[in-house]
Amino acid sequence: MKTYQFFFLPLLFLTGFPTADSISPKETKPKKAKLTQIKKENNVLLLKKSNFDRALKETKYLLVEFYVSLSQSSQNLSEEFAKAAQQLKKEAPRIQFGKIDVTHQQDLRKEFNIREFPTVKFFVDGSREDPIDCKGVRQASAFITWVKRRTGPSTVLINSTDQAEAIIHADDLAVIGFFKELHNDSMEVFCETARDVPEMPFGMTASEDVCANYGIQKNTVVVFKKGKPVHNEVLEDGRQNKLDLTRLIKTFTLDLVTEYNLETSVKIFDVPVENHILLFTPTNSETFNTIYDNYKSAAVEFRGKIMFVLVDTNETRNGRVFEYFRIREVDVPAVRILNLTSDAKYKMPADEVTVENLKEFCQSYLNGRAKLHLSSEEIPEDWDKMPVKVLVGKNFNRIVFNKTMTVFVMFYAPWSYDCRKLLPIWDKLGEQYESRKDIIIAKIDVTANDILSVGLDRYPFFRLFPAGPNYQEVAYAGEYTLQAFSEFLEEQSKTKAEPGEKDPLGGMKEDVSQKETVIKEKEEL
């Protein structure tokens, strides 16, 4: 009977196999398969989902670059990353470098919320929870300093004036913290700041003799440039924070006024100051020296709060910057403030570029009193006569947020090759839905119209604004074909967009710690 078969099955397992003691001494136990080493490229671990957890467990300190292989900025950083890995290979073997191509490792990209590339994160003690962001670091030497300060002391303890002088003259820039005692809140903020500013040496002292030699009487951070003090910042316990101090110190890696060009664009956006003021003027004009001196004088008061940038309007390579700010030849000299977080722009109300006008403009902006400067083309008379409706700043909200129509919008730049290539396809989509009374196909030139209600992305980008009272903007992330656009529109028309992430692909775009993509060029040619 079946009952007996199941009853005797356990006995079969107990008696049918030899125990460990019954194995002949001549017989050897099978060896466990030895794990192969994780592959490396130029001393950098090649990481993916299948080996990432193992790499964390085997490494106390792991610095990881999340990159896209076709991105030039990723390639540049990877070269410096490999140089740093090579140097630390023998010097600090417990520190490992790894890299992950996010185009093939979507799960890891989503897990660590990688929205820009390249992005570098630091993992400690095998934990994948809350890795530390390594921002604004691009050179091999800076990577080495950054990771050393994360794994050991972040500053040098100074006990003599000779030691202080050695640090001050070791590089173009140096930072010394002078303290009454080495155990207070201000000192902790200083040490934390040093970890995030690897571009320059940091030292600290509580020696009365050293403090007296430099005339310091309070807890003070002093920035030295080429051996001379250029800024004193008095620290008060409980009133100082790391971000403010980091912003202030990093501004000294640039001039007080920095001219925008291909070389400085990356450096400008590496400094964590989100407010930029830009002076547009030809550098060969008769009035340039006077205007520049006024601009530089005003900049002193706002260091660490607003970054002062000069844009030469005679430089043809700056054309995209003029276009982004809608600066015409008749407007110069012109002054604008840009908030990098919101992309909001502000126009200086006064025409003359004087120290007083600049200071008043900057202060009103910081106090929240400056008025937004919104550009819009005039509404074309025939904006709704074609299958694809033409939107501008002045009619955008009225058409898009009408609650009775589903509106599918293409956001484009007329100079973009990718945009120009897609416009005929978009026209065909408009013709396909021209007879529908519940759907509008539209387009808007975002280089000529400011739209604050929609976050900008790389041109071209597409947004669907569904009809109905529960508005939920939907980002399109499919293929750029007529069939794909149509299928997406039909699907969204049938079912209401579910709440959640606006961009199912995570809105990945190229390194906007290199925020030059906002101001310089939003298209890879």
Coordinates of C-alpha atoms in Angstrom, one line a residue:
M1 CA 0.0 0.0 0.0
K2 CA 1.1 3.6 -0.6
T3 CA 0.9 4.2 3.2
Y4 CA 3.8 1.7 3.8
Q5 CA 5.9 3.2 1.0
F6 CA 5.8 6.6 2.6
F7 CA 6.3 5.1 6.1
F8 CA 9.6 3.4 5.0
L9 CA 10.9 6.3 3.0
P10 CA 12.6 8.0 6.0
L11 CA 14.3 4.7 6.9
L12 CA 15.7 4.5 3.4
F13 CA 17.4 7.9 3.9
L14 CA 18.8 6.8 7.2
T15 CA 20.2 3.6 6.0
G16 CA 20.9 4.1 2.4
F17 CA 23.7 6.7 2.6
P18 CA 27.1 6.4 4.4
T19 CA 27.8 8.7 7.3
A20 CA 30.8 10.9 7.5
D21 CA 32.5 8.4 9.8
S22 CA 32.0 5.6 7.2
I23 CA 34.0 7.3 4.5
S24 CA 37.3 5.5 3.8
P25 CA 40.4 7.3 4.9
K26 CA 41.7 6.9 1.3
E27 CA 38.6 8.7 0.0
T28 CA 38.8 12.5 0.0
K29 CA 35.9 14.9 0.5
P30 CA 35.0 16.9 -2.6
K31 CA 36.6 20.3 -2.5
K32 CA 34.5 23.4 -2.6
A33 CA 34.7 25.3 -5.8
K34 CA 37.0 28.3 -5.4
L35 CA 35.3 31.6 -6.2
T36 CA 36.9 33.3 -9.1
Q37 CA 38.1 36.9 -8.5
I38 CA 35.9 39.7 -9.7
K39 CA 37.3 41.0 -13.0
K40 CA 39.2 44.2 -13.0
E41 CA 39.9 46.8 -15.6
N42 CA 42.8 49.1 -14.9
N43 CA 42.7 48.1 -11.2
V44 CA 38.9 49.0 -11.0
L45 CA 36.4 46.2 -10.2
L46 CA 33.9 45.5 -13.0
L47 CA 30.7 45.4 -10.9
K48 CA 27.2 44.1 -11.8
K49 CA 24.1 42.9 -10.0
S50 CA 25.5 39.3 -9.7
N51 CA 28.8 40.3 -8.0
F52 CA 28.0 43.6 -6.3
D53 CA 26.9 42.1 -2.9
R54 CA 30.0 39.9 -2.8
A55 CA 32.3 43.0 -3.6
L56 CA 30.7 44.8 -0.7
K57 CA 31.3 41.9 1.7
E58 CA 34.9 41.4 0.6
T59 CA 35.8 45.1 0.8
K60 CA 35.9 47.5 3.8
Y61 CA 35.9 50.6 1.7
L62 CA 34.5 50.6 -1.8
L63 CA 34.4 53.7 -4.1
V64 CA 32.0 53.1 -7.0
E65 CA 31.5 55.0 -10.2
F66 CA 28.1 54.7 -11.9
Y67 CA 28.7 55.6 -15.5
V68 CA 27.4 55.4 -19.1
S69 CA 30.0 54.1 -21.5
L70 CA 29.1 56.4 -24.4
S71 CA 29.2 59.5 -22.2
Q72 CA 32.3 61.7 -22.7
S73 CA 32.2 63.0 -19.2
S74 CA 32.0 59.4 -17.9
Q75 CA 35.0 58.4 -20.0
N76 CA 37.0 61.4 -18.7
L77 CA 36.2 60.6 -15.1
S78 CA 36.9 56.8 -15.6
E79 CA 40.5 57.7 -16.6
E80 CA 41.1 59.7 -13.5
F81 CA 39.3 57.0 -11.4
A82 CA 41.7 54.4 -12.7
K83 CA 44.8 56.5 -11.9
A84 CA 43.6 56.9 -8.3
A85 CA 43.0 53.1 -8.1
Q86 CA 46.5 52.4 -9.4
Q87 CA 48.1 54.7 -6.8
L88 CA 46.2 53.3 -3.9
K89 CA 46.7 49.7 -4.9
K90 CA 49.8 49.3 -2.7
E91 CA 49.4 52.3 -0.5
A92 CA 45.9 51.5 0.8
P93 CA 44.8 48.0 -0.3
R94 CA 41.8 48.0 1.9
I95 CA 40.3 50.8 -0.3
Q96 CA 38.9 49.3 -3.6
F97 CA 37.5 51.1 -6.7
G98 CA 34.7 49.7 -8.7
K99 CA 32.5 50.8 -11.6
I100 CA 29.0 50.0 -12.9
D101 CA 27.7 50.6 -16.4
V102 CA 24.1 51.8 -15.5
T103 CA 22.9 51.2 -19.1
H104 CA 23.2 47.4 -18.4
Q105 CA 22.6 47.4 -14.7
Q106 CA 19.1 49.0 -14.4
D107 CA 18.4 47.3 -11.0
L108 CA 21.4 48.8 -9.3
R109 CA 20.7 52.2 -10.9
K110 CA 17.2 52.3 -9.5
E111 CA 18.3 51.0 -6.1
F112 CA 20.8 53.8 -5.6
N113 CA 18.6 56.4 -7.4
I114 CA 21.3 57.3 -10.1
R115 CA 19.8 60.2 -12.0
E116 CA 23.0 61.7 -13.4
F117 CA 26.1 60.3 -14.8
P118 CA 28.8 59.9 -13.9
T119 CA 27.9 59.5 -10.2
V120 CA 30.3 58.3 -7.5
K121 CA 29.3 56.7 -4.2
F122 CA 31.3 55.4 -1.3
F123 CA 30.3 52.2 0.5
V124 CA 31.7 51.4 4.0
D125 CA 31.8 48.1 5.9
G126 CA 29.8 46.2 3.3
S127 CA 26.6 48.2 3.8
R128 CA 24.6 49.1 0.8
E129 CA 22.4 51.4 2.9
D130 CA 23.0 55.2 2.6
P131 CA 26.3 55.3 0.7
I132 CA 28.2 58.6 0.8
D133 CA 28.0 60.8 -2.3
C134 CA 31.4 61.8 -3.7
K135 CA 30.4 65.0 -5.5
G136 CA 32.4 67.5 -7.5
V137 CA 35.6 65.3 -7.5
R138 CA 37.2 64.8 -11.0
Q139 CA 40.9 64.5 -10.7
A140 CA 42.8 61.4 -9.5
S141 CA 44.7 63.3 -6.8
A142 CA 41.3 64.7 -5.4
F143 CA 39.8 61.1 -5.4
I144 CA 42.8 59.9 -3.3
T145 CA 42.6 62.8 -0.9
W146 CA 38.8 62.5 -0.6
V147 CA 38.9 58.8 0.2
K148 CA 41.8 59.1 2.6
R149 CA 40.0 61.8 4.5
R150 CA 36.9 59.4 4.7
T151 CA 39.0 56.6 6.1
G152 CA 41.4 58.5 8.3
P153 CA 41.9 62.0 9.8
S154 CA 40.5 64.7 7.6
T155 CA 42.9 67.4 8.8
V156 CA 46.5 67.7 10.0
L157 CA 47.0 68.7 13.6
I158 CA 49.3 71.7 13.8
N159 CA 51.5 72.2 16.8
S160 CA 54.0 74.9 15.6
T161 CA 54.2 77.9 13.3
D162 CA 56.7 76.1 11.1
Q163 CA 54.2 73.3 10.6
A164 CA 51.4 75.8 9.8
E165 CA 53.7 77.6 7.2
A166 CA 54.5 74.3 5.5
I167 CA 50.8 73.6 5.0
I168 CA 50.0 77.1 3.9
H169 CA 52.8 77.1 1.2
A170 CA 52.2 73.4 0.1
D171 CA 49.7 74.4 -2.5
D172 CA 48.0 77.5 -4.1
L173 CA 45.1 77.2 -1.6
A174 CA 45.2 76.0 2.0
V175 CA 42.7 76.2 4.9
I176 CA 43.6 76.4 8.6
G177 CA 41.2 76.2 11.5
F178 CA 42.3 78.1 14.6
F179 CA 40.4 76.9 17.7
K180 CA 40.5 77.7 21.5
E181 CA 40.1 74.0 22.1
L182 CA 39.9 70.9 19.8
H183 CA 36.6 69.5 21.2
N184 CA 33.7 71.7 20.2
D185 CA 30.9 71.9 17.6
S186 CA 32.8 74.3 15.4
M187 CA 35.8 72.0 15.2
E188 CA 33.5 69.1 14.2
V189 CA 31.9 71.1 11.4
F190 CA 35.4 72.1 10.2
C191 CA 36.6 68.4 10.1
E192 CA 33.4 67.4 8.2
T193 CA 33.9 70.2 5.7
A194 CA 37.5 69.0 5.1
R195 CA 36.2 65.6 4.0
D196 CA 34.2 67.2 1.2
V197 CA 36.9 69.6 -0.1
P198 CA 39.8 67.4 -1.3
E199 CA 41.1 70.1 -3.6
M200 CA 43.2 71.8 -0.9
P201 CA 45.1 70.9 2.3
F202 CA 43.4 71.4 5.7
G203 CA 45.1 71.9 9.1
M204 CA 43.8 72.8 12.5
T205 CA 45.4 74.0 15.7
A206 CA 44.6 74.9 19.3
S207 CA 48.1 76.1 20.0
E208 CA 48.1 79.5 21.7
D209 CA 51.4 80.4 20.1
V210 CA 50.3 79.5 16.6
C211 CA 47.0 81.5 17.0
A212 CA 48.9 84.5 18.4
N213 CA 51.4 84.4 15.5
Y214 CA 48.5 84.8 13.0
G215 CA 46.6 87.3 15.2
I216 CA 43.6 84.9 15.8
Q217 CA 41.6 85.3 19.0
K218 CA 38.4 83.4 18.2
N219 CA 37.5 80.1 16.6
T220 CA 38.3 81.1 13.0
V221 CA 38.8 79.5 9.6
V222 CA 41.3 81.2 7.4
V223 CA 41.7 80.6 3.7
F224 CA 45.2 81.2 2.4
K225 CA 45.9 81.8 -1.3
K226 CA 49.5 81.6 -2.5
G227 CA 50.7 81.9 1.1
K228 CA 48.5 85.0 2.0
P229 CA 45.3 85.1 4.0
V230 CA 42.4 86.0 1.7
H231 CA 39.4 85.3 4.0
N232 CA 38.7 85.0 7.7
E233 CA 35.5 83.3 8.8
V234 CA 34.7 83.4 12.5
L235 CA 32.9 80.2 13.7
E236 CA 30.3 80.2 16.4
D237 CA 29.1 76.9 18.0
G238 CA 25.6 76.0 16.9
R239 CA 25.4 78.6 14.2
Q240 CA 27.7 77.1 11.6
N241 CA 26.8 74.3 9.2
K242 CA 29.0 72.2 6.9
L243 CA 27.2 73.1 3.7
D244 CA 27.6 76.8 4.2
L245 CA 31.3 76.4 5.1
T246 CA 31.9 74.1 2.1
R247 CA 30.2 76.5 -0.3
L248 CA 32.3 79.4 1.0
I249 CA 35.7 77.5 0.9
K250 CA 35.0 76.0 -2.6
T251 CA 34.4 79.4 -4.1
F252 CA 38.1 80.1 -3.6
T253 CA 38.9 77.4 -6.2
L254 CA 37.6 80.0 -8.7
D255 CA 38.3 83.7 -9.1
L256 CA 35.9 86.2 -7.5
V257 CA 34.5 86.7 -11.0
T258 CA 34.8 83.7 -13.3
E259 CA 34.6 84.1 -17.1
Y260 CA 32.4 81.4 -18.6
N261 CA 34.1 79.2 -21.2
L262 CA 34.7 75.6 -22.1
E263 CA 37.5 75.3 -19.5
T264 CA 35.7 76.9 -16.6
S265 CA 32.2 75.6 -17.2
V266 CA 32.7 72.3 -15.3
K267 CA 34.5 74.1 -12.4
I268 CA 31.7 76.6 -12.1
F269 CA 29.1 73.9 -11.6
D270 CA 31.3 71.9 -9.2
V271 CA 31.0 74.6 -6.6
P272 CA 27.9 73.9 -4.6
V273 CA 26.5 77.4 -4.9
E274 CA 23.0 77.2 -6.5
N275 CA 22.7 81.0 -7.2
H276 CA 24.6 82.4 -10.2
I277 CA 24.6 86.0 -11.4
L278 CA 25.7 86.5 -15.0
L279 CA 27.0 89.7 -16.6
F280 CA 26.6 89.7 -20.4
T281 CA 28.9 92.2 -22.0
P282 CA 31.5 92.4 -24.8
T283 CA 35.0 92.4 -23.2
N284 CA 36.4 94.7 -25.8
S285 CA 33.9 97.5 -25.3
E286 CA 35.0 101.0 -24.1
T287 CA 33.0 100.7 -20.9
F288 CA 34.1 97.1 -20.1
N289 CA 36.8 98.0 -17.5
T290 CA 34.4 100.2 -15.5
I291 CA 31.5 97.7 -15.6
Y292 CA 33.9 94.8 -14.7
D293 CA 35.3 96.7 -11.7
N294 CA 31.8 97.4 -10.4
Y295 CA 30.8 93.8 -10.9
K296 CA 33.9 92.5 -9.0
S297 CA 33.4 95.0 -6.2
A298 CA 29.8 93.8 -5.6
A299 CA 30.9 90.2 -5.7
V300 CA 33.0 90.4 -2.5
E301 CA 29.9 90.8 -0.3
F302 CA 28.1 87.8 -1.7
R303 CA 30.9 85.2 -1.8
G304 CA 29.5 81.8 -0.9
K305 CA 25.9 82.9 -1.5
I306 CA 25.9 84.0 -5.2
M307 CA 28.5 83.1 -7.8
F308 CA 29.5 85.9 -10.1
V309 CA 30.0 84.8 -13.8
L310 CA 31.1 86.9 -16.8
V311 CA 29.9 86.0 -20.3
D312 CA 31.7 87.6 -23.2
T313 CA 29.0 88.4 -25.8
N314 CA 31.7 88.5 -28.5
E315 CA 32.5 84.9 -28.1
T316 CA 30.5 82.9 -30.6
R317 CA 30.8 79.7 -28.6
N318 CA 28.7 81.3 -25.9
G319 CA 25.7 81.4 -28.3
R320 CA 23.7 78.8 -26.5
V321 CA 24.1 80.7 -23.3
F322 CA 22.6 83.9 -24.9
E323 CA 19.8 81.8 -26.3
Y324 CA 19.0 80.2 -22.9
F325 CA 18.7 83.6 -21.3
R326 CA 17.1 85.2 -24.3
I327 CA 19.9 87.9 -24.5
R328 CA 19.9 90.0 -27.6
E329 CA 22.6 92.3 -28.9
V330 CA 20.5 95.4 -27.9
D331 CA 20.2 94.1 -24.3
V332 CA 23.9 94.2 -23.4
P333 CA 25.2 94.9 -21.0
A334 CA 22.7 92.7 -19.2
V335 CA 22.6 91.1 -15.8
R336 CA 20.6 88.0 -14.8
I337 CA 20.4 85.7 -11.8
L338 CA 19.8 82.0 -12.3
N339 CA 18.7 79.5 -9.6
L340 CA 20.2 76.2 -10.6
T341 CA 17.7 74.1 -8.6
S342 CA 14.5 75.6 -10.0
D343 CA 15.9 77.1 -13.3
A344 CA 14.2 80.3 -12.3
K345 CA 15.6 83.5 -13.9
Y346 CA 15.6 87.0 -12.6
K347 CA 16.4 90.2 -14.5
M348 CA 18.2 93.2 -12.8
P349 CA 15.6 96.0 -13.0
A350 CA 18.2 98.8 -13.3
D351 CA 19.9 99.3 -16.7
E352 CA 23.2 100.7 -15.3
V353 CA 25.7 98.2 -14.0
T354 CA 26.8 100.0 -10.9
V355 CA 28.0 98.6 -7.5
E356 CA 24.8 99.9 -5.8
N357 CA 22.4 98.5 -8.4
L358 CA 24.2 95.1 -8.3
K359 CA 24.1 94.9 -4.5
E360 CA 20.5 95.9 -4.4
F361 CA 19.6 93.3 -7.0
C362 CA 21.5 90.5 -5.2
Q363 CA 20.1 91.4 -1.8
S364 CA 16.5 91.6 -3.0
Y365 CA 16.9 88.1 -4.6
L366 CA 18.3 86.6 -1.4
N367 CA 15.5 88.2 0.6
G368 CA 12.9 86.7 -1.8
R369 CA 11.8 90.1 -3.2
A370 CA 13.1 89.8 -6.7
K371 CA 10.5 89.3 -9.5
L372 CA 10.8 86.3 -11.8
H373 CA 11.7 87.1 -15.4
L374 CA 9.5 84.9 -17.6
S375 CA 10.0 85.0 -21.4
S376 CA 7.2 84.2 -23.8
E377 CA 6.7 84.5 -27.5
E378 CA 3.5 86.2 -28.7
I379 CA 0.6 83.8 -29.4
P380 CA 0.6 83.1 -33.1
E381 CA -2.7 84.0 -34.9
D382 CA -2.8 80.6 -36.4
W383 CA -1.6 78.7 -33.3
D384 CA -4.6 76.3 -33.4
K385 CA -5.2 76.1 -37.2
M386 CA -2.8 73.2 -37.8
P387 CA -3.0 69.6 -36.5
V388 CA -0.2 70.3 -34.1
K389 CA -1.1 73.2 -31.9
V390 CA 1.6 75.8 -31.2
L391 CA 2.0 76.7 -27.5
V392 CA 3.9 79.6 -26.0
G393 CA 4.4 80.8 -22.5
K394 CA 1.3 83.0 -22.6
N395 CA -1.2 80.2 -23.6
F396 CA 0.6 77.1 -22.1
N397 CA -1.3 76.8 -18.8
R398 CA -4.6 77.7 -20.3
I399 CA -4.4 74.9 -22.9
V400 CA -2.6 72.2 -21.0
F401 CA -4.4 72.4 -17.6
N402 CA -8.0 72.7 -19.0
K403 CA -9.2 69.4 -17.3
T404 CA -11.5 68.6 -20.4
M405 CA -8.8 67.6 -22.9
T406 CA -5.8 65.3 -22.8
V407 CA -2.8 67.2 -24.1
F408 CA 0.4 65.5 -25.4
V409 CA 3.2 68.1 -25.8
M410 CA 6.6 68.0 -27.5
F411 CA 9.1 70.3 -25.8
Y412 CA 11.8 71.1 -28.4
A413 CA 14.7 73.4 -29.4
P414 CA 14.7 74.6 -33.0
W415 CA 18.5 74.3 -33.2
S416 CA 18.5 70.6 -32.1
Y417 CA 19.1 68.1 -34.8
D418 CA 17.2 65.4 -32.9
C419 CA 14.3 67.8 -32.5
R420 CA 14.2 68.8 -36.2
K421 CA 14.3 65.1 -37.2
L422 CA 11.3 64.3 -35.0
L423 CA 9.1 67.3 -35.9
P424 CA 7.7 65.6 -39.1
I425 CA 6.7 62.5 -37.1
W426 CA 5.0 64.8 -34.5
D427 CA 3.1 66.4 -37.4
K428 CA 1.9 63.0 -38.5
L429 CA 0.7 62.2 -35.0
G430 CA -1.2 65.5 -35.0
E431 CA -2.9 64.6 -38.3
Q432 CA -3.8 61.1 -36.9
Y433 CA -5.6 62.7 -33.9
E434 CA -6.9 65.8 -35.6
S435 CA -10.5 64.6 -35.6
R436 CA -10.5 63.6 -31.9
K437 CA -12.3 66.2 -29.7
D438 CA -10.7 64.9 -26.5
I439 CA -7.0 65.0 -27.5
I440 CA -4.7 67.8 -28.4
I441 CA -1.3 67.3 -29.9
A442 CA 0.9 70.3 -29.3
K443 CA 4.5 71.6 -29.3
I444 CA 6.4 74.4 -27.6
D445 CA 9.8 75.9 -28.2
V446 CA 11.4 75.9 -24.7
T447 CA 14.3 78.0 -25.8
A448 CA 11.9 81.0 -26.3
N449 CA 9.3 80.3 -23.6
D450 CA 9.8 79.9 -19.9
I451 CA 7.6 77.2 -18.4
L452 CA 8.0 76.8 -14.6
S453 CA 5.2 74.3 -14.2
V454 CA 7.2 71.6 -16.0
G455 CA 10.7 70.4 -15.1
L456 CA 13.1 70.7 -18.1
D457 CA 14.9 67.7 -19.5
R458 CA 17.2 66.9 -22.4
Y459 CA 15.7 68.1 -25.7
P460 CA 13.4 66.8 -27.1
F461 CA 11.2 65.6 -24.3
F462 CA 7.5 64.8 -24.1
R463 CA 4.8 65.1 -21.4
L464 CA 1.2 64.0 -21.4
F465 CA -1.3 66.1 -19.4
P466 CA -4.4 63.9 -18.9
A467 CA -7.9 65.3 -18.8
G468 CA -9.8 65.2 -15.5
P469 CA -9.8 66.8 -12.1
N470 CA -7.0 64.7 -10.6
Y471 CA -4.1 66.0 -12.7
Q472 CA -1.1 63.8 -12.9
E473 CA 1.6 64.7 -15.5
V474 CA 3.0 61.7 -17.3
A475 CA 6.5 61.6 -18.8
Y476 CA 7.0 59.8 -22.0
A477 CA 10.0 57.4 -22.1
G478 CA 9.3 55.2 -25.1
E479 CA 10.6 55.0 -28.6
Y480 CA 10.5 58.1 -30.9
T481 CA 8.2 56.5 -33.6
L482 CA 4.7 57.3 -34.7
Q483 CA 3.5 53.9 -33.6
A484 CA 5.0 54.1 -30.2
F485 CA 3.7 57.7 -29.6
S486 CA 0.2 56.5 -30.7
E487 CA 0.2 53.4 -28.6
F488 CA 1.3 55.4 -25.5
L489 CA -1.5 57.9 -26.1
E490 CA -4.1 55.3 -26.6
E491 CA -3.1 53.5 -23.4
Q492 CA -3.0 56.7 -21.3
S493 CA -6.4 57.7 -22.7
K494 CA -8.0 54.4 -21.6
T495 CA -6.5 54.3 -18.1
K496 CA -5.9 57.1 -15.7
A497 CA -2.2 57.7 -15.0
E498 CA -1.2 56.1 -11.7
P499 CA 0.6 58.2 -9.2
G500 CA 4.3 57.6 -8.7
E501 CA 7.5 58.5 -10.4
K502 CA 7.0 60.9 -13.2
D503 CA 9.8 59.3 -15.2
P504 CA 9.7 55.5 -15.2
L505 CA 13.3 55.5 -16.4
G506 CA 14.4 57.6 -13.5
G507 CA 15.0 60.8 -15.5
M508 CA 18.7 59.8 -16.1
K509 CA 20.7 62.6 -17.7
E510 CA 24.3 63.6 -18.0
D511 CA 26.1 64.9 -15.0
V512 CA 24.4 68.0 -13.7
S513 CA 26.9 68.3 -10.9
Q514 CA 28.2 69.5 -14.3
K515 CA 25.2 71.7 -14.6
E516 CA 26.6 73.0 -17.9
T517 CA 23.9 70.9 -19.6
V518 CA 21.4 73.5 -18.4
I519 CA 23.4 76.5 -19.5
K520 CA 25.7 75.2 -22.3
E521 CA 24.2 72.5 -24.4
K522 CA 21.3 70.1 -23.8
E523 CA 22.1 67.9 -26.7
E524 CA 24.8 65.4 -27.5
L525 CA 25.6 65.8 -31.2

